[in-house]
Short mmCIF file of C-alpha atoms and ligand atoms in Angstrom, two decimals:
data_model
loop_
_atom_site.label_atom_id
_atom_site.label_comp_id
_atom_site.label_asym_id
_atom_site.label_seq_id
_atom_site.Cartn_x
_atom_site.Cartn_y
_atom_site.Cartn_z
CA UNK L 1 24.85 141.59 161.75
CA UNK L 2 21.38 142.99 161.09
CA UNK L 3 19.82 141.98 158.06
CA UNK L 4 17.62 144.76 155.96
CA UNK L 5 15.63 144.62 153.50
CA UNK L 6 14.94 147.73 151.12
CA UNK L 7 11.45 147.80 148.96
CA UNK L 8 12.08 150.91 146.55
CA UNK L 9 12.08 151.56 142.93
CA UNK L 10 13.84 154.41 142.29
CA UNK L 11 17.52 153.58 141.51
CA UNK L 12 18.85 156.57 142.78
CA UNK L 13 17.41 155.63 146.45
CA UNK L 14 18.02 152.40 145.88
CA UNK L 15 21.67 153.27 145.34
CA UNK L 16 21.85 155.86 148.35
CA UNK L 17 20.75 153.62 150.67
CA UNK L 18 22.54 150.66 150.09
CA UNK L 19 25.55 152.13 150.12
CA UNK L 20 24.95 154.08 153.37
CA UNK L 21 23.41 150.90 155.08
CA UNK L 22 26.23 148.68 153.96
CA UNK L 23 28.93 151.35 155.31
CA UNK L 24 26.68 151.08 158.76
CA UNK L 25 28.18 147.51 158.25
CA UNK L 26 24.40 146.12 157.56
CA UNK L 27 23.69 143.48 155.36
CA UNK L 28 21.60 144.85 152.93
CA UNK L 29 19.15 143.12 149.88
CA UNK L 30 17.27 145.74 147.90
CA UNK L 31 14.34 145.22 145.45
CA UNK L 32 11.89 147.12 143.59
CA UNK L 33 8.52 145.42 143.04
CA UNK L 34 6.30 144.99 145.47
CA UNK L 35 5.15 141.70 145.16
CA UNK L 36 8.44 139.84 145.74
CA UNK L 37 9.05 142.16 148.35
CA UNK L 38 6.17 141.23 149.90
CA UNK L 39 7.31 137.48 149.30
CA UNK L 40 10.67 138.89 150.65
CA UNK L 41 8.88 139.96 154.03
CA UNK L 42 7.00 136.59 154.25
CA UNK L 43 10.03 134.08 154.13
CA UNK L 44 11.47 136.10 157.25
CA UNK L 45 14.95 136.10 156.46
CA UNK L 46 15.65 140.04 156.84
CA UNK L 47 15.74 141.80 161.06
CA UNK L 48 14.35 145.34 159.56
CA UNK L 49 12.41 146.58 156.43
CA UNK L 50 12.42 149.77 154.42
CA UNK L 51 9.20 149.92 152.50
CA UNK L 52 8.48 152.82 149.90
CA UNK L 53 5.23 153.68 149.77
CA UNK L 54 4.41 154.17 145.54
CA UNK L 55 6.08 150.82 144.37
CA UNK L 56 5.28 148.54 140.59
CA UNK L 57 3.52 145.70 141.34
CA UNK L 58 1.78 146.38 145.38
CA UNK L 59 1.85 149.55 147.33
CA UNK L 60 3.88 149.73 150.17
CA UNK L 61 0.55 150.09 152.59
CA UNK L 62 -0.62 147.23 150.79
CA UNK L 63 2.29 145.37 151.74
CA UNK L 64 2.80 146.05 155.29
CA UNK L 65 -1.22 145.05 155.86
CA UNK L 66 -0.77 142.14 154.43
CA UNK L 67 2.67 141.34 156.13
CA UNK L 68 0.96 141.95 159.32
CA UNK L 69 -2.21 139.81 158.25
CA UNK L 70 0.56 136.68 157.76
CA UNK L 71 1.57 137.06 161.30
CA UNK L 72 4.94 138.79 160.24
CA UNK L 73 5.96 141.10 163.15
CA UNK L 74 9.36 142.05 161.77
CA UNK L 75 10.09 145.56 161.90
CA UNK L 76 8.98 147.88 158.66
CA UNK L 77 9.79 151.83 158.61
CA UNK L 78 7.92 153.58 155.98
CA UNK L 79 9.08 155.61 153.50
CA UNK L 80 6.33 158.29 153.04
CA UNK L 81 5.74 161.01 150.65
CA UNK L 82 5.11 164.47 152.38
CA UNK L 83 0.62 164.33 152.75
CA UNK L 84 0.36 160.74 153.50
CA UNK L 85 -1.53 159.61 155.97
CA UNK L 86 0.95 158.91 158.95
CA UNK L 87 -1.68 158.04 161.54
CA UNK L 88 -3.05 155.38 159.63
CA UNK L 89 0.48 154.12 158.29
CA UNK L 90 1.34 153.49 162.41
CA UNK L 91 -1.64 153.36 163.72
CA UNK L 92 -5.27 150.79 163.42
CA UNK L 93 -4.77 150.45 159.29
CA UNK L 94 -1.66 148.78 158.39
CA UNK L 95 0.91 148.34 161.32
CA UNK L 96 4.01 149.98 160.52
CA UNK L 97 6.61 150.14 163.47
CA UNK L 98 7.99 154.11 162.31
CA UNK L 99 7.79 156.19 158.84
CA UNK L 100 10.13 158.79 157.16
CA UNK L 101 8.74 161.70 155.20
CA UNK L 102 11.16 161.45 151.70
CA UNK L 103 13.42 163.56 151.42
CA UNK L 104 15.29 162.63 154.58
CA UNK L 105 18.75 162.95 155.58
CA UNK L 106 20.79 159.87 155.84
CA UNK L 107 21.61 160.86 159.49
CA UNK L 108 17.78 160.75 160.28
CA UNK L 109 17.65 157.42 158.57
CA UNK L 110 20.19 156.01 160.20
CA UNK L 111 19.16 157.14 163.82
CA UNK L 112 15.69 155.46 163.28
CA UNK L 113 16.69 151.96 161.86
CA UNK L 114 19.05 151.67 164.99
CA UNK L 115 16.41 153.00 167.60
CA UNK L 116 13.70 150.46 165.48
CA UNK L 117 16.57 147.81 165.61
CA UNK L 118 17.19 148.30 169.27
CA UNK L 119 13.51 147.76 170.35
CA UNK L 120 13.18 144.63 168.09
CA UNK L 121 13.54 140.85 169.66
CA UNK L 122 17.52 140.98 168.20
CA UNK L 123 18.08 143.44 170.82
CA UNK L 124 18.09 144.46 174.30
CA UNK L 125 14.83 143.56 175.82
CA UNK L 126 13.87 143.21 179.23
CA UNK L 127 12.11 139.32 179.24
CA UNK L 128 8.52 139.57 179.94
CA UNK L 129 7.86 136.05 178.74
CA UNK L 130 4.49 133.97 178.01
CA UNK L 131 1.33 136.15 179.95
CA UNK L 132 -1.93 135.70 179.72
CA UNK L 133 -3.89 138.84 179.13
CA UNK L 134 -7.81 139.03 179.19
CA UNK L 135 -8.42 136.90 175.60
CA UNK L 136 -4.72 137.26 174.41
CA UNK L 137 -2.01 134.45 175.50
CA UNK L 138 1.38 136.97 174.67
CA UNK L 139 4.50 135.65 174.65
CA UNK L 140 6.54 138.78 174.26
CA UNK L 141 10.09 137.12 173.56
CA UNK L 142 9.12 135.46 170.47
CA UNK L 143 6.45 138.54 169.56
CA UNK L 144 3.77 136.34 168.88
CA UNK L 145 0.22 135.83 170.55
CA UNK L 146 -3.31 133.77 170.05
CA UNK L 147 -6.72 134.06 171.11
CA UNK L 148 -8.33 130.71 171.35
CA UNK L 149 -5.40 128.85 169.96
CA UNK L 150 -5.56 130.65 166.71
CA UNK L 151 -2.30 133.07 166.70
CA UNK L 152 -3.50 137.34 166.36
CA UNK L 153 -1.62 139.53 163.82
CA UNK L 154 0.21 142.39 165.75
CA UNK L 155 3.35 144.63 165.31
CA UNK L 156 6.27 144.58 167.31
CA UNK L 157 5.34 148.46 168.19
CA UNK L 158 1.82 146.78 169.58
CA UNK L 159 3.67 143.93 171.20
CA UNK L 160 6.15 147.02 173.32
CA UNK L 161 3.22 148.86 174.27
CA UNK L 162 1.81 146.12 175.47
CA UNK L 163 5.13 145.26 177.80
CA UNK L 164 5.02 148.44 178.83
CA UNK L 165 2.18 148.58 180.00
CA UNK L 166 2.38 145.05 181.32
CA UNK L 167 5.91 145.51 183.20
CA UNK L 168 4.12 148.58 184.72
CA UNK L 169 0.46 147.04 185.72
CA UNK L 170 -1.42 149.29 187.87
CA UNK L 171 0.66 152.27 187.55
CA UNK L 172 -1.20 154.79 185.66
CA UNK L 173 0.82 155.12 182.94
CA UNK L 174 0.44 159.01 180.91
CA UNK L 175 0.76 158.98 176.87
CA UNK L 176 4.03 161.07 177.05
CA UNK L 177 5.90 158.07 178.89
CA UNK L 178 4.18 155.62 175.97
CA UNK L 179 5.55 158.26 173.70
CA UNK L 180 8.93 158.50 175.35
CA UNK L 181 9.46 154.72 176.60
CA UNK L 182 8.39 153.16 172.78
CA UNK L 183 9.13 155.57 170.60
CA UNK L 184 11.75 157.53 172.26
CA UNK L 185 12.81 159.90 170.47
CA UNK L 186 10.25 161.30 167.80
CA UNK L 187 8.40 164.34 168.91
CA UNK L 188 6.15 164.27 166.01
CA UNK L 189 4.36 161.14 167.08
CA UNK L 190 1.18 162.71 168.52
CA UNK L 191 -0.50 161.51 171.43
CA UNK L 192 -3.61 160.45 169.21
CA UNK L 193 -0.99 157.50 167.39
CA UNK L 194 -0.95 156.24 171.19
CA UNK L 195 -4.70 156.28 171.57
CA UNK L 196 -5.06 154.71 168.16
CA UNK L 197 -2.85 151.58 169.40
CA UNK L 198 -4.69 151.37 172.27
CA UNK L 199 -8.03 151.02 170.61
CA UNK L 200 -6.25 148.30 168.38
CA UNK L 201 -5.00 146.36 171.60
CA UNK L 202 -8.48 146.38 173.29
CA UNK L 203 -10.27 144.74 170.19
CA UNK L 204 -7.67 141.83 170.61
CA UNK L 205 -7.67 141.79 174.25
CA UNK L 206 -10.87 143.14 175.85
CA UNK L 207 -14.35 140.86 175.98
CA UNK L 208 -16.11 143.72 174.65
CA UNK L 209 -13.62 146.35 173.86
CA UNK L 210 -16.07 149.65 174.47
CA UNK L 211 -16.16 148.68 177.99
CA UNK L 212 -12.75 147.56 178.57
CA UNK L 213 -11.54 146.24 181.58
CA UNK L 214 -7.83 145.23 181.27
CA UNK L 215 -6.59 148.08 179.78
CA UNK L 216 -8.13 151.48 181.29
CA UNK L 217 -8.64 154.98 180.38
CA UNK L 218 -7.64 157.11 182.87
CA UNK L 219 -9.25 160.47 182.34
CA UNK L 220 -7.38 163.47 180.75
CA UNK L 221 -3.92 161.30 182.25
CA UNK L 222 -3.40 158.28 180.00
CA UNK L 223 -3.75 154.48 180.87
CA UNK L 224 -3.49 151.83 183.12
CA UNK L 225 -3.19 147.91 182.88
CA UNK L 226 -5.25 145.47 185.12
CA UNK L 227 -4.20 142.33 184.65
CA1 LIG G 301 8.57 154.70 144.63
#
């Protein structure tokens, strides 16, 4: 049974969603500072997180960059206020894996922790195993990777682009199938979220990432790997 953890303060979301979770039949710990979430995050114990954005003690962009600077690749959806910056919660700044613009149903909730759950290493996955990739060594069953022996921060979102990309080396590959084959099913991903995860895979991967040469820009289609 998936394990989530939900980082909120207000005790009337905190109520609504661990009753909804648990009926999903998912274990469910909730908590409302930020800082022992954060501590929550770092000990590893939980498959998914729910992180409010306007928390006591650390925001919840606060805590996702920082999760992400540990090395912790475990999944976090964000729950965002309508006006916040949703490029930069998914995209270069702070590494989220999917957001949800408050109020939300519980139906739209629901459908995105399973799709997020789904995609994550306690789920179906196609085995790419350990790949060496321009300065990265990947291994992308245990979603982690170095560069010169030191291990590189990256979301699991970065880590399935990556895959996809990798199980489909030298195809050109447009920004609607990254849209379709990693995120699925949100249409209001744009196609600049996939260009800003691209920029934040060449700095890890390329030699000098303004002239990259593993992963290409096809012009006015998309991308394409070169191993
Ligand atoms: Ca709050």
């Amino acid at each position: 049974m998936a394990r989530i953890l939900v980082i909120e303060d207000e005790p009337e979301m905190q109520r609504g969603l661990r009753d909804n979770l648990e009926f999903e039949g998912f274990e469910v710990v909730v908590i409302g500072d930020g800082k022992k979430g954060l501590q929550m995050i770092i000990d590893k114990k939980f498959d998914l997180i729910l992180l409010d954005v306007m928390l006591p003690g650390m925001s919840g962009f606060d805590i996702c960059k920082k999760a992400r600077g540990e090395g912790i690749s475990t999944p976090i959806i964000m729950l965002t206020a309508k006006g916040e910056e949703v490029d930069k919660v998914l995209g270069l700044e702070f590494g989220a894996d999917d957001y949800i613009t408050k109020p939300f149903s519980l139906r739209e909730l629901l459908a995105r922790v399973k799709a997020v759950l789904r995609r994550s290493p306690h789920g179906a996955k196609i085995s790419t195993g350990k790949v060496s990739l321009g300065l990265l060594e990947i291994d992308f069953d245990n979603y982690t990777a170095t560069k010169k022996n030191k291990s590189v921060s990256m979301s699991s979102k970065e880590f399935d682009i990556l895959r996809y990309l990798w199980q489909h080396q030298k195809d050109v590959i447009s920004r609607d199938d990254l849209l379709t084959r990693v995120w699925g099913y949100d249409e209001s991903i744009s196609s600049r979220t996939v260009d800003n995860f691209i920029v934040k895979l060449r700095k890890q991967i390329e030699t000098d990432p303004s002239k990259p040469k593993h992963i290409l820009t096809i012009h006015s289609v998309g991308y394409k790997l070169i191993p």
